Amino acid sequence: MENRNGYIGVNGSKVYFEVSGNPNGEPLLMLHGGLGSLNELSSIYQYVATDYQLISVDFRGHGKSLLGDRPLSYRQYQEDIQHVLSYLNIDKYSIFGFSDGGIVGYRLAAQEPERVSCLVTLGSQWRLEANDPSIELLGGLTPDFWASRFADDVAFYESSNPEPNFPKLVDAVKAVWLDTTESGYPYDMVEKICCPTLIMRGDNDFLFSLDEAVALRLKIAGSSFANIPLTAHSAHQESPKLVGEMLKQFMSQHKN
């Protein structure tokens, strides 16, 4: 499959995707974080593009994808991704997921273990406990705060999304982050993950604590763990070489 991009109609939305990298390589699904876009992972493409066919997707409502009229959830993201993979005739694949992208990765690897060859996540929670300190932080987040903190990302969204409505997107994504039902975080479902798995977090990540990462590692049999020094939540942007090389090395050790 040559480099290509386009839209796929999925359940009242149009989801944007890009295919790049090695057309003959193993498919590697690249999943971005909440309120971001597939562009935010570009800093690590160079480390895997030579060996893998990269399948990058903008989550529903994010980047160039339309929000549609359905509530957002990790399960909805998952279903959208499954539609994209089916459209591209991709049966077996590996995953790199950052933050929300990794949470979707956990769900995919747990529910379709025969299809996921390898899973690498960065800064991705697997549950939301009642006393989690991130609840207050995420619940109080406003569009203005995000726009002041990530001005370039919001400007890209405003200029490239066919139907931009950033305040509406923020409200929809906050509901995803605070969802404790079965449509949200995978919780103990992660115990079903059986592919080689690498769990990464930035050493100063205030959203995904070291304790939670260690607890997750104990849930996923045979998983590996990496704490990226001198970085916070977006370790792939703060230290792209370290994260990119680690992703490449882990994937190469577990090639089919």
JSON list of C-alpha atoms in Angstrom, two decimals, residues 31-45 58 98-101 146 153 234 236-237:
[
{"chain": "A", "resi": 31, "resn": "LEU", "atom": "CA", "xyz": [-2.63, 6.88, 17.91]},
{"chain": "A", "resi": 32, "resn": "HIS", "atom": "CA", "xyz": [-2.41, 10.42, 19.29]},
{"chain": "A", "resi": 33, "resn": "GLY", "atom": "CA", "xyz": [-3.60, 11.95, 22.56]},
{"chain": "A", "resi": 34, "resn": "GLY", "atom": "CA", "xyz": [-6.75, 13.80, 23.59]},
{"chain": "A", "resi": 35, "resn": "LEU", "atom": "CA", "xyz": [-7.31, 17.22, 21.94]},
{"chain": "A", "resi": 36, "resn": "GLY", "atom": "CA", "xyz": [-4.35, 16.52, 19.67]},
{"chain": "A", "resi": 37, "resn": "SER", "atom": "CA", "xyz": [-4.00, 15.16, 16.14]},
{"chain": "A", "resi": 38, "resn": "LEU", "atom": "CA", "xyz": [-1.89, 12.65, 14.25]},
{"chain": "A", "resi": 39, "resn": "ASN", "atom": "CA", "xyz": [0.65, 15.44, 13.67]},
{"chain": "A", "resi": 40, "resn": "GLU", "atom": "CA", "xyz": [1.74, 15.32, 17.32]},
{"chain": "A", "resi": 41, "resn": "LEU", "atom": "CA", "xyz": [3.48, 11.97, 16.73]},
{"chain": "A", "resi": 42, "resn": "SER", "atom": "CA", "xyz": [5.53, 13.21, 13.76]},
{"chain": "A", "resi": 43, "resn": "SER", "atom": "CA", "xyz": [8.61, 13.69, 15.97]},
{"chain": "A", "resi": 44, "resn": "ILE", "atom": "CA", "xyz": [9.09, 9.90, 16.22]},
{"chain": "A", "resi": 45, "resn": "TYR", "atom": "CA", "xyz": [8.08, 8.86, 12.68]},
{"chain": "A", "resi": 58, "resn": "ASP", "atom": "CA", "xyz": [-7.22, 11.52, 13.75]},
{"chain": "A", "resi": 98, "resn": "PHE", "atom": "CA", "xyz": [0.21, 8.24, 23.37]},
{"chain": "A", "resi": 99, "resn": "SER", "atom": "CA", "xyz": [-2.12, 9.12, 26.27]},
{"chain": "A", "resi": 100, "resn": "ASP", "atom": "CA", "xyz": [-5.68, 8.59, 24.96]},
{"chain": "A", "resi": 101, "resn": "GLY", "atom": "CA", "xyz": [-4.17, 6.71, 22.02]},
{"chain": "A", "resi": 146, "resn": "TRP", "atom": "CA", "xyz": [-5.86, 24.78, 26.43]},
{"chain": "A", "resi": 153, "resn": "ASP", "atom": "CA", "xyz": [-2.26, 22.77, 18.09]},
{"chain": "A", "resi": 234, "resn": "SER", "atom": "CA", "xyz": [4.50, 14.40, 26.31]},
{"chain": "A", "resi": 236, "resn": "HIS", "atom": "CA", "xyz": [7.83, 11.84, 22.80]},
{"chain": "A", "resi": 237, "resn": "GLN", "atom": "CA", "xyz": [7.97, 15.58, 22.09]}
]
